[in-house]
Coordinates of C-alpha atoms in Angstrom, one line a residue:
Chain M
M270 CA 110.6 77.0 112.2
N271 CA 106.7 77.1 113.0
P272 CA 104.3 74.7 110.7
E273 CA 102.5 77.8 109.2
R274 CA 105.8 79.5 107.9
V275 CA 107.3 76.0 106.8
A276 CA 103.9 76.0 104.2
Q277 CA 104.8 79.4 103.4
C278 CA 108.4 78.7 102.0
A279 CA 107.3 75.7 100.1
L280 CA 104.4 77.5 98.6
L281 CA 106.6 80.6 97.7
A282 CA 109.2 78.1 96.6
M283 CA 106.5 76.3 94.3
L284 CA 105.5 80.1 93.1
F285 CA 109.2 81.5 92.6
E286 CA 110.2 78.8 90.5
L287 CA 106.8 79.0 88.4
S288 CA 107.0 82.9 87.9
S289 CA 111.1 83.0 86.6
S290 CA 111.1 83.9 83.2
P291 CA 112.5 82.8 80.8
K292 CA 112.8 79.4 82.0
P293 CA 113.1 77.8 79.1
G294 CA 110.2 75.6 77.7
N295 CA 108.3 75.4 80.9
V296 CA 105.2 77.8 81.8
D297 CA 106.4 80.8 83.1
R298 CA 105.6 84.3 84.1
C299 CA 105.4 85.3 80.4
H300 CA 103.7 82.0 78.6
D301 CA 101.2 79.4 79.4
F302 CA 100.8 75.9 77.5
S303 CA 97.7 75.5 75.4
D304 CA 96.0 73.3 77.7
I305 CA 97.7 74.4 81.0
G306 CA 98.0 78.2 82.3
F307 CA 99.8 79.7 84.6
H308 CA 96.8 80.3 86.6
H309 CA 96.7 76.4 86.9
F310 CA 99.7 76.0 88.5
L311 CA 99.2 79.1 91.0
T312 CA 95.9 77.1 91.8
S313 CA 97.8 73.6 92.3
A314 CA 100.7 75.4 94.2
V315 CA 97.9 77.1 96.5
S316 CA 96.1 73.6 97.1
A317 CA 99.2 72.1 98.3
Y318 CA 99.6 74.9 101.5
P319 CA 97.4 72.7 104.1
V320 CA 99.2 69.6 103.0
F321 CA 102.9 71.4 104.0
R322 CA 101.8 72.4 106.9
K323 CA 100.2 69.3 107.6
A324 CA 103.4 67.6 106.8
A325 CA 105.1 69.9 109.1
N326 CA 102.9 69.6 111.9
G327 CA 104.4 65.9 111.7
R328 CA 101.1 64.5 110.9
G329 CA 100.8 62.3 108.0
S330 CA 103.7 59.7 106.5
V331 CA 105.4 60.8 103.2
G332 CA 103.4 58.6 101.0
S333 CA 100.0 59.4 102.2
L334 CA 101.2 63.4 102.0
I335 CA 101.5 63.1 98.7
L336 CA 98.7 61.5 97.7
E337 CA 96.9 64.3 99.4
G338 CA 98.5 66.8 97.8
V339 CA 97.6 65.5 94.1
E340 CA 94.1 64.8 95.7
A341 CA 93.9 68.5 96.6
W342 CA 94.8 70.0 93.1
Q343 CA 92.0 67.8 91.7
T344 CA 89.2 69.2 94.2
W345 CA 90.0 72.2 92.1
F346 CA 89.2 70.7 88.9
L347 CA 92.7 70.5 87.6
S348 CA 93.2 67.0 85.4
S349 CA 96.8 68.0 84.3
N350 CA 100.0 66.7 86.3
T351 CA 100.9 70.0 87.6
H352 CA 103.4 69.6 90.9
F353 CA 103.4 65.6 91.2
G354 CA 107.8 66.0 91.1
S355 CA 107.9 68.6 93.3
L356 CA 105.2 67.4 95.7
V357 CA 107.5 64.4 95.7
L358 CA 110.8 66.5 96.6
M359 CA 109.3 68.9 99.0
I360 CA 107.2 66.9 101.2
P361 CA 110.1 65.1 102.9
L362 CA 111.6 68.5 103.3
A363 CA 108.4 70.0 105.1
I364 CA 108.3 66.9 107.5
A365 CA 112.4 67.4 108.2
A366 CA 112.1 71.3 108.6
T367 CA 110.7 71.1 112.3
K368 CA 112.5 68.6 113.3
P369 CA 115.3 69.7 116.0
G370 CA 118.2 68.5 114.1
E371 CA 120.0 69.9 110.8
L372 CA 117.7 69.8 108.2
H373 CA 120.1 67.5 105.9
R374 CA 120.6 65.2 108.5
E375 CA 117.0 65.2 109.5
L376 CA 115.7 64.9 105.9
R377 CA 117.7 61.5 105.7
R378 CA 115.9 60.1 108.8
V379 CA 112.4 61.0 106.9
L380 CA 113.5 59.1 103.8
E381 CA 114.9 56.3 105.4
K382 CA 111.8 55.5 107.5
T383 CA 109.4 55.3 104.3
T384 CA 107.4 52.1 104.3
V385 CA 106.2 49.8 101.6
I386 CA 102.6 51.5 102.8
D387 CA 104.1 54.8 101.2
A388 CA 105.2 52.8 98.3
I389 CA 101.6 51.8 97.8
D390 CA 100.5 55.6 98.3
F391 CA 103.0 57.0 96.3
Y392 CA 101.8 55.0 93.3
S393 CA 98.4 56.0 93.9
A394 CA 99.4 59.5 93.8
F395 CA 101.4 58.7 90.5
E396 CA 98.3 57.0 89.1
K397 CA 95.9 60.0 89.9
A398 CA 98.5 62.7 88.8
K399 CA 99.0 60.8 85.6
A400 CA 102.5 61.5 85.6
R401 CA 104.5 59.6 83.0
V402 CA 104.3 55.8 83.3
A403 CA 106.9 54.6 85.6
E404 CA 108.9 51.9 84.9
V405 CA 110.7 50.3 87.9
D406 CA 112.3 47.6 87.0
S407 CA 109.7 45.0 87.7
F408 CA 107.4 47.5 88.9
S409 CA 105.2 49.1 86.5
L410 CA 101.9 51.0 86.8
N411 CA 101.2 49.1 83.3
D412 CA 100.6 46.2 85.7
R413 CA 97.4 45.9 86.6
N414 CA 98.1 44.4 90.1
W415 CA 100.9 46.9 90.4
Q416 CA 99.4 47.3 94.3
E417 CA 99.9 43.4 95.0
T418 CA 102.9 43.5 93.1
V419 CA 104.5 46.4 95.6
Q420 CA 102.9 45.1 98.6
E421 CA 104.7 41.6 98.0
S422 CA 107.8 43.3 97.3
G423 CA 107.8 44.4 100.7
K424 CA 110.3 47.2 99.3
T425 CA 110.1 50.8 100.9
L426 CA 109.3 54.0 99.1
L427 CA 113.3 54.9 99.5
E428 CA 114.2 51.7 97.8
L429 CA 111.7 52.1 95.0
M430 CA 113.3 55.6 94.7
R431 CA 116.8 53.5 94.4
L432 CA 115.5 51.5 91.5
S433 CA 114.3 54.5 89.1
S434 CA 117.5 57.0 90.4
K435 CA 119.4 56.1 87.2
H436 CA 116.7 57.5 85.0
D437 CA 114.7 60.0 86.9
I438 CA 116.3 63.2 88.4
V439 CA 113.5 63.1 91.2
A440 CA 114.5 59.3 92.4
R441 CA 118.2 60.5 92.1
E442 CA 117.5 63.2 94.7
W443 CA 115.7 60.4 97.2
S444 CA 118.4 58.0 96.7
T445 CA 121.4 60.6 97.0
N446 CA 119.7 62.0 100.0
Y447 CA 119.0 65.7 98.1
E448 CA 122.7 65.9 97.1
R449 CA 122.0 68.2 94.3
S450 CA 119.0 70.2 95.7
F451 CA 121.4 71.4 98.7
R452 CA 124.1 72.0 96.2
L453 CA 121.8 74.3 94.0
A454 CA 120.1 75.8 97.1
E455 CA 123.8 77.1 97.8
R456 CA 123.7 78.5 94.4
L457 CA 120.4 80.0 94.4
V458 CA 121.6 82.2 97.1
E459 CA 124.9 82.9 95.1
Q460 CA 123.1 83.7 91.9
I461 CA 120.4 85.8 93.3
S462 CA 122.5 88.0 95.2
R463 CA 124.5 88.6 91.7
W464 CA 121.8 89.0 89.4
G465 CA 118.6 89.7 91.7
Q466 CA 115.6 87.2 92.3
N467 CA 114.8 86.5 88.8
D468 CA 117.6 85.9 86.9
G469 CA 119.2 84.4 89.8
V470 CA 116.8 81.7 89.8
V471 CA 116.7 81.6 85.9
R472 CA 120.6 80.8 86.1
T473 CA 120.3 78.1 88.7
F474 CA 117.5 76.6 86.3
L475 CA 119.9 76.6 83.4
E476 CA 122.8 75.5 85.1
A477 CA 121.2 72.7 86.6
L478 CA 119.7 72.0 83.0
A479 CA 123.2 72.1 81.7
E480 CA 124.9 69.8 84.0
V481 CA 122.1 66.9 83.8
P482 CA 119.8 66.2 81.0
D483 CA 116.6 66.6 82.2
S484 CA 114.5 63.0 82.6
L485 CA 111.1 64.3 81.8
I486 CA 112.8 65.3 78.2
C487 CA 114.4 62.1 78.2
A488 CA 111.6 59.9 78.7
K489 CA 109.4 61.8 76.4
F490 CA 112.0 62.5 73.7
G491 CA 115.3 60.4 74.0
E492 CA 118.4 61.0 75.3
E493 CA 119.7 62.7 72.3
T494 CA 117.1 65.3 72.6
A495 CA 117.6 65.7 76.2
Q496 CA 121.5 66.1 75.7
R497 CA 120.9 68.8 72.9
V498 CA 118.9 70.8 75.4
S499 CA 121.7 70.3 78.0
L500 CA 124.1 71.8 75.7
R501 CA 122.1 74.8 74.4
A502 CA 121.4 75.6 78.7
G503 CA 125.0 75.8 79.1
E504 CA 125.7 78.1 76.2
A505 CA 122.6 80.4 77.0
L506 CA 124.6 81.0 80.6
L507 CA 127.0 82.6 78.8
D508 CA 124.8 85.7 77.8
D509 CA 124.4 88.4 80.5
T510 CA 121.4 89.3 79.1
L511 CA 119.6 85.9 79.0
G512 CA 118.5 86.4 75.5
K513 CA 120.1 83.2 74.1
A514 CA 117.6 81.7 77.2
H515 CA 115.1 83.5 75.7
E516 CA 115.8 82.1 72.0
L517 CA 116.1 78.6 73.9
D518 CA 112.7 79.2 75.4
L519 CA 111.0 79.8 72.3
S520 CA 112.5 77.0 70.5
L521 CA 111.5 74.6 73.5
L522 CA 108.2 75.7 73.2
A523 CA 107.5 75.3 69.8
E524 CA 108.7 71.8 69.6
D525 CA 106.8 71.2 73.0
I526 CA 109.7 69.8 74.8
N527 CA 109.8 70.7 78.8
P528 CA 112.4 70.3 81.2
G529 CA 109.8 69.8 83.8
S530 CA 112.3 67.7 86.2
T531 CA 114.5 70.4 86.5
A532 CA 111.7 72.8 87.5
D533 CA 110.9 70.4 90.4
L534 CA 114.7 70.1 91.3
I535 CA 114.7 74.0 91.3
A536 CA 111.4 74.2 93.3
A537 CA 112.6 71.7 96.0
S538 CA 116.3 74.0 96.3
L539 CA 114.3 77.3 96.3
F540 CA 112.5 75.4 99.2
I541 CA 115.7 74.9 101.0
S542 CA 117.0 78.4 100.6
L543 CA 114.1 80.0 101.9
L544 CA 113.9 77.6 105.1
R545 CA 117.5 78.5 105.6
G546 CA 116.5 82.1 105.4
L547 CA 117.0 83.1 101.9
R548 CA 116.5 86.9 101.7
F549 CA 115.1 88.8 98.6
Chain V
M99 CA 82.7 76.8 103.0
N100 CA 85.2 75.6 105.4
P101 CA 87.8 78.1 106.3
E102 CA 91.1 76.6 104.5
R103 CA 89.3 77.1 101.3
V104 CA 88.1 80.7 102.1
A105 CA 92.0 81.4 103.0
Q106 CA 92.6 79.6 99.4
C107 CA 90.2 81.7 97.6
A108 CA 91.5 84.7 99.1
L109 CA 95.0 84.1 98.2
L110 CA 93.7 82.7 94.6
A111 CA 92.0 86.2 94.0
M112 CA 95.2 88.0 95.0
L113 CA 97.6 85.8 92.9
F114 CA 95.1 85.7 89.9
E115 CA 94.9 89.8 90.0
L116 CA 98.5 90.2 90.1
S117 CA 99.3 88.1 87.3
S118 CA 96.6 89.1 84.9
S119 CA 98.6 90.8 82.1
P120 CA 98.7 93.2 80.8
K121 CA 97.1 95.1 83.5
P122 CA 97.8 98.7 82.8
G123 CA 100.2 100.5 85.0
N124 CA 100.4 97.8 87.8
V125 CA 103.4 95.0 88.5
D126 CA 101.8 92.3 86.6
R127 CA 103.2 88.7 85.5
C128 CA 105.2 90.5 82.6
H129 CA 106.9 93.4 84.5
D130 CA 107.9 95.0 88.1
F131 CA 108.8 98.0 89.1
S132 CA 111.7 99.3 90.0
D133 CA 111.6 99.1 93.9
I134 CA 108.9 96.3 94.2
G135 CA 108.9 93.3 92.0
F136 CA 106.4 90.3 91.4
H137 CA 108.1 88.3 93.8
H138 CA 107.1 90.9 96.4
F139 CA 103.6 90.8 95.7
L140 CA 103.8 86.8 95.7
T141 CA 105.1 86.8 99.1
S142 CA 102.9 89.6 100.6
A143 CA 100.0 87.5 99.1
V144 CA 101.0 84.4 100.8
S145 CA 102.0 85.9 104.1
A146 CA 98.1 87.0 104.5
Y147 CA 97.2 83.1 104.0
P148 CA 96.9 82.5 107.6
V149 CA 95.3 85.9 108.6
F150 CA 92.3 84.8 105.8
R151 CA 91.9 81.6 107.8
K152 CA 91.9 83.1 111.2
A153 CA 89.2 85.7 109.9
A154 CA 87.4 82.6 108.2
N155 CA 87.5 80.6 111.5
G156 CA 85.6 83.9 112.8
R157 CA 88.3 84.8 115.6
G158 CA 89.9 88.1 115.6
S159 CA 87.8 91.7 114.3
V160 CA 88.1 93.3 111.5
G161 CA 90.7 96.1 112.4
S162 CA 93.0 93.5 114.2
L163 CA 93.0 91.5 111.1
I164 CA 93.9 93.9 108.8
L165 CA 96.6 95.3 111.0
E166 CA 97.9 91.2 111.3
G167 CA 97.7 91.3 107.6
V168 CA 100.3 94.2 107.2
E169 CA 102.6 92.9 110.3
A170 CA 102.6 89.7 108.4
W171 CA 104.0 90.8 105.5
Q172 CA 106.3 92.8 106.9
T173 CA 107.9 89.4 108.9
W174 CA 109.1 88.9 105.2
F175 CA 111.1 91.8 105.4
L176 CA 108.8 93.9 103.0
S177 CA 108.8 97.4 103.5
S178 CA 106.4 99.1 100.9
N179 CA 102.9 98.8 100.6
T180 CA 101.9 95.5 98.8
H181 CA 98.0 94.6 99.6
F182 CA 96.9 97.3 102.2
G183 CA 93.6 98.0 99.8
S184 CA 93.2 94.4 99.0
L185 CA 93.2 93.6 102.6
V186 CA 90.8 95.8 103.9
L187 CA 88.3 94.8 101.2
M188 CA 89.0 91.2 101.6
I189 CA 89.0 90.6 105.6
P190 CA 85.6 91.3 106.0
L191 CA 84.8 89.0 103.3
A192 CA 86.7 86.2 104.8
I193 CA 84.8 86.8 107.8
A194 CA 81.2 86.8 106.4
A195 CA 82.4 83.6 104.1
T196 CA 81.8 81.3 106.8
K197 CA 78.7 82.7 108.1
P198 CA 75.3 80.7 107.6
G199 CA 73.7 83.1 105.6
E200 CA 73.8 84.7 102.1
L201 CA 77.6 86.0 101.6
H202 CA 76.6 89.9 100.7
R203 CA 73.8 89.9 103.7
E204 CA 76.7 88.6 105.9
L205 CA 79.2 90.9 104.6
R206 CA 76.7 94.1 105.9
R207 CA 76.6 92.4 109.1
V208 CA 80.5 92.3 109.5
L209 CA 80.7 95.7 108.6
E210 CA 78.2 96.9 110.5
K211 CA 79.7 95.3 113.8
T212 CA 82.5 97.0 113.6
T213 CA 83.9 99.5 116.3
V214 CA 86.1 102.6 117.2
I215 CA 88.7 99.8 118.1
D216 CA 88.5 98.5 114.7
A217 CA 89.3 102.4 113.5
I218 CA 92.1 102.3 115.7
D219 CA 93.6 99.2 114.4
F220 CA 92.9 100.2 111.0
Y221 CA 94.9 103.2 111.2
S222 CA 97.6 101.7 113.0
A223 CA 97.5 99.1 109.9
F224 CA 97.2 102.2 107.5
E225 CA 100.5 103.8 109.2
K226 CA 102.3 100.7 109.3
A227 CA 101.7 99.9 105.6
K228 CA 102.8 103.3 104.8
A229 CA 99.8 103.4 103.0
R230 CA 99.0 107.1 101.2
V231 CA 97.9 109.5 104.1
A232 CA 94.4 109.6 104.6
E233 CA 92.5 112.8 105.2
V234 CA 89.7 112.1 106.4
D235 CA 87.6 115.0 107.2
S236 CA 89.3 116.0 111.1
F237 CA 91.2 112.3 111.0
S238 CA 94.4 112.7 109.7
L239 CA 97.6 110.6 110.3
N240 CA 99.5 113.8 110.1
D241 CA 98.0 114.4 113.2
R242 CA 100.6 112.8 116.0
N243 CA 97.6 112.4 118.6
W244 CA 95.4 110.4 115.6
Q245 CA 94.7 107.8 118.2
E246 CA 93.5 109.9 121.0
T247 CA 91.5 111.6 118.1
V248 CA 89.9 108.5 116.7
Q249 CA 89.0 107.1 120.1
E250 CA 87.5 110.3 121.5
S251 CA 85.3 110.4 118.2
G252 CA 84.0 107.4 119.2
K253 CA 83.4 106.8 115.5
T254 CA 83.3 102.7 114.4
L255 CA 85.4 101.5 111.4
L256 CA 82.4 101.7 109.0
E257 CA 81.5 105.4 110.1
L258 CA 85.1 106.8 109.2
M259 CA 84.8 104.7 105.6
R260 CA 81.5 106.6 105.0
L261 CA 83.8 109.9 105.6
S262 CA 86.1 108.9 102.9
S263 CA 83.6 107.2 100.6
K264 CA 83.8 110.2 98.3
H265 CA 87.3 110.1 97.1
D266 CA 88.3 106.5 97.7
I267 CA 87.4 103.7 96.0
V268 CA 87.8 101.0 98.7
A269 CA 86.2 103.2 101.4
R270 CA 83.3 103.5 98.7
E271 CA 83.1 99.6 98.6
W272 CA 82.9 99.7 102.7
S273 CA 80.1 102.4 102.6
T274 CA 77.9 100.5 99.9
N275 CA 78.3 97.2 101.5
Y276 CA 80.7 96.5 98.0
E277 CA 78.2 97.2 95.4
R278 CA 80.6 97.5 92.7
S279 CA 82.5 94.7 93.6
F280 CA 79.4 92.2 93.8
R281 CA 78.7 93.5 90.4
L282 CA 82.4 93.2 88.9
A283 CA 82.0 89.5 90.6
E284 CA 79.3 89.2 87.9
R285 CA 81.3 90.8 85.3
L286 CA 84.1 88.7 85.7
V287 CA 82.4 85.1 85.6
E288 CA 81.0 86.7 81.8
Q289 CA 84.0 88.0 80.8
I290 CA 86.0 85.1 82.0
S291 CA 83.7 82.5 80.2
R292 CA 84.2 84.7 76.9
W293 CA 87.6 85.4 77.0
G294 CA 89.7 82.7 79.3
Q295 CA 90.9 83.5 82.6
N296 CA 93.8 86.5 81.8
D297 CA 92.0 88.2 79.3
G298 CA 88.6 87.9 81.4
V299 CA 90.3 89.3 84.4
V300 CA 92.1 92.0 82.5
R301 CA 89.0 93.2 80.5
T302 CA 86.6 93.5 83.8
F303 CA 89.6 95.4 85.4
L304 CA 89.6 98.0 82.2
E305 CA 85.8 98.1 82.6
A306 CA 86.1 99.3 86.2
L307 CA 89.1 101.6 85.2
A308 CA 86.8 103.1 82.4
E309 CA 83.7 103.6 85.1
V310 CA 85.0 105.1 87.8
P311 CA 88.7 106.8 87.8
D312 CA 91.3 105.4 90.1
S313 CA 91.5 106.7 93.4
L314 CA 95.3 106.2 93.9
I315 CA 96.2 108.1 90.7
C316 CA 93.8 111.2 92.0
A317 CA 95.7 111.0 95.2
K318 CA 98.8 111.1 93.7
F319 CA 98.3 113.1 90.2
G320 CA 95.0 114.9 90.2
E321 CA 91.6 114.2 89.1
E322 CA 92.3 115.0 85.7
T323 CA 95.0 112.8 85.1
A324 CA 92.8 110.1 86.8
Q325 CA 89.9 110.9 84.5
R326 CA 92.5 110.5 81.4
V327 CA 93.4 107.6 82.5
S328 CA 90.1 106.0 82.8
L329 CA 88.9 107.3 79.2
R330 CA 91.9 105.2 77.5
A331 CA 90.8 102.4 79.7
G332 CA 87.7 102.6 77.9
E333 CA 88.9 102.9 74.3
A334 CA 91.4 99.9 75.2
L335 CA 88.2 97.7 75.6
L336 CA 87.3 98.2 72.2
D337 CA 90.5 96.5 70.9
D338 CA 89.9 92.9 71.2
T339 CA 93.6 92.0 70.9
L340 CA 94.3 93.7 74.0
G341 CA 97.0 96.0 71.8
K342 CA 95.4 99.2 73.2
A343 CA 95.9 97.7 76.8
H344 CA 99.9 96.7 76.2
E345 CA 99.9 100.4 74.9
L346 CA 98.2 102.1 77.8
D347 CA 100.5 99.6 80.1
L348 CA 103.7 101.2 78.6
S349 CA 102.4 104.6 78.9
L350 CA 101.2 104.3 82.3
L351 CA 104.7 102.6 83.5
A352 CA 106.8 105.4 81.9
E353 CA 104.8 108.0 83.9
D354 CA 105.0 105.8 87.1
I355 CA 100.9 106.1 87.3
N356 CA 99.3 103.1 88.6
P357 CA 95.6 102.4 89.1
G358 CA 96.2 100.4 92.4
S359 CA 92.9 101.0 94.1
T360 CA 91.2 99.3 91.2
A361 CA 93.6 96.3 91.2
D362 CA 92.3 96.0 94.8
L363 CA 88.6 96.1 93.6
I364 CA 89.4 93.2 91.2
A365 CA 90.9 91.2 93.8
A366 CA 87.8 91.7 96.0
S367 CA 85.6 90.7 93.5
L368 CA 87.7 87.7 92.4
F369 CA 87.3 86.7 95.8
I370 CA 83.7 86.6 95.5
S371 CA 83.4 84.8 92.3
L372 CA 85.7 82.0 93.8
L373 CA 83.8 81.9 96.9
R374 CA 80.6 81.4 94.8
G375 CA 82.6 78.8 92.6
L376 CA 84.0 80.0 89.9
R377 CA 85.6 77.7 87.7
F378 CA 88.5 78.5 85.4

């Protein structure tokens, strides 16, 4: 696949994830947050296009490209964290997509090639994106000298991700060579062929949320809340009309609970499906 | 502005136009048509990105780029007409956007430079897009030998547009150097600053529809229906909550009446606003 098409698949993955509705608790096609709207997410996704193309062209390293992605959305005056987790998952996929071998295998090579420089760039991006403050073992952004600390540790970005893999969905994907993303990519194809594009994405999102509590919810509200949300996502799946998903959506919005990590996972899965020729 | 940024503005213009809701009678953020969904429009918009960048890079002529735009969306297996009118209005703007002079003046030069080859490419694109059959004076797509007829006439694309300017909103823009698009671009900025992004776009759309009956509605349902819709759009504007716009939306959807030409005009106006630095 040529780099331009890879970038289009990446952007569409972000846009499809964003648009599917009701995607309980997240900005979707039918509602905004008070501080950040659908159009901000559209802008953030579009701003990443040249970065994905560059990645697919084999230029730039993983960490620097994630940093460029965050800087790109900031040139549009977006100050909130819009797509940080999605970038972290999707940049390595974009790099792998134009390599000669099978996607999943090439991805492993991309992750294993990351260096300590990637780790430092990742942390810079993390800080710029105002993502949730990471407390990774001894590597904390609360440490003013985090750059030195990371540098001295000599840890690669993949090694850092392994340290966070227990409590962060995105880091877990890195640590397991995207085991869930690839599995969910297959589910997406099945669900979309059964339920259509929108409901197929929503149902796969609910499945993912039911399966593993969302790490962004955990970080903000604790494990118990995250588990309760997962339980309700599972119940919502039993309803063919998605009526219960609507109810869950309203109640999460009221409590300002958003399963953002699961959304990042679904964006990555959609990207994989599109790279593999998903029709819709 | 660099070509990449021009392409991003073009894509965002299409996405903002598409997403604003309620945009009576059109696919928007909250409803699909039965045969073509929101995600099809997302795909069509994304597929045009490299074509806009190419235009902004000064490569390709107007007609060939419009044709490329249609062919690009067809590589994603989209068979319906999604963004034909928008491409016809926005490609010349993308070409003009990177020229040294003022946008509106450069646009005139771009339109005036079109040739008979652009006219032929335009007609090919029109046919491929399955747009409404044009009956332009003696130039009809029902004529099997239209290509020869156009060639022999020696008419440039701009001259052909002038022939259609009475009964087609898009052609009228070409003939008047985008007089309405530029005026609506200013209205967009005012309305967005007053009502916010979504409602600002919706209200400018309603104003445009109230001002001039939609030519796609005219072509499908006749002038009387188009005028009735415009009257209702004007009434909907009087309601600050957009409740009447919602009602109009539901009733147009029920009758399958869609003001698609006005939507194209708003996409072009959004593009102009974004090129001129619209913040949101």
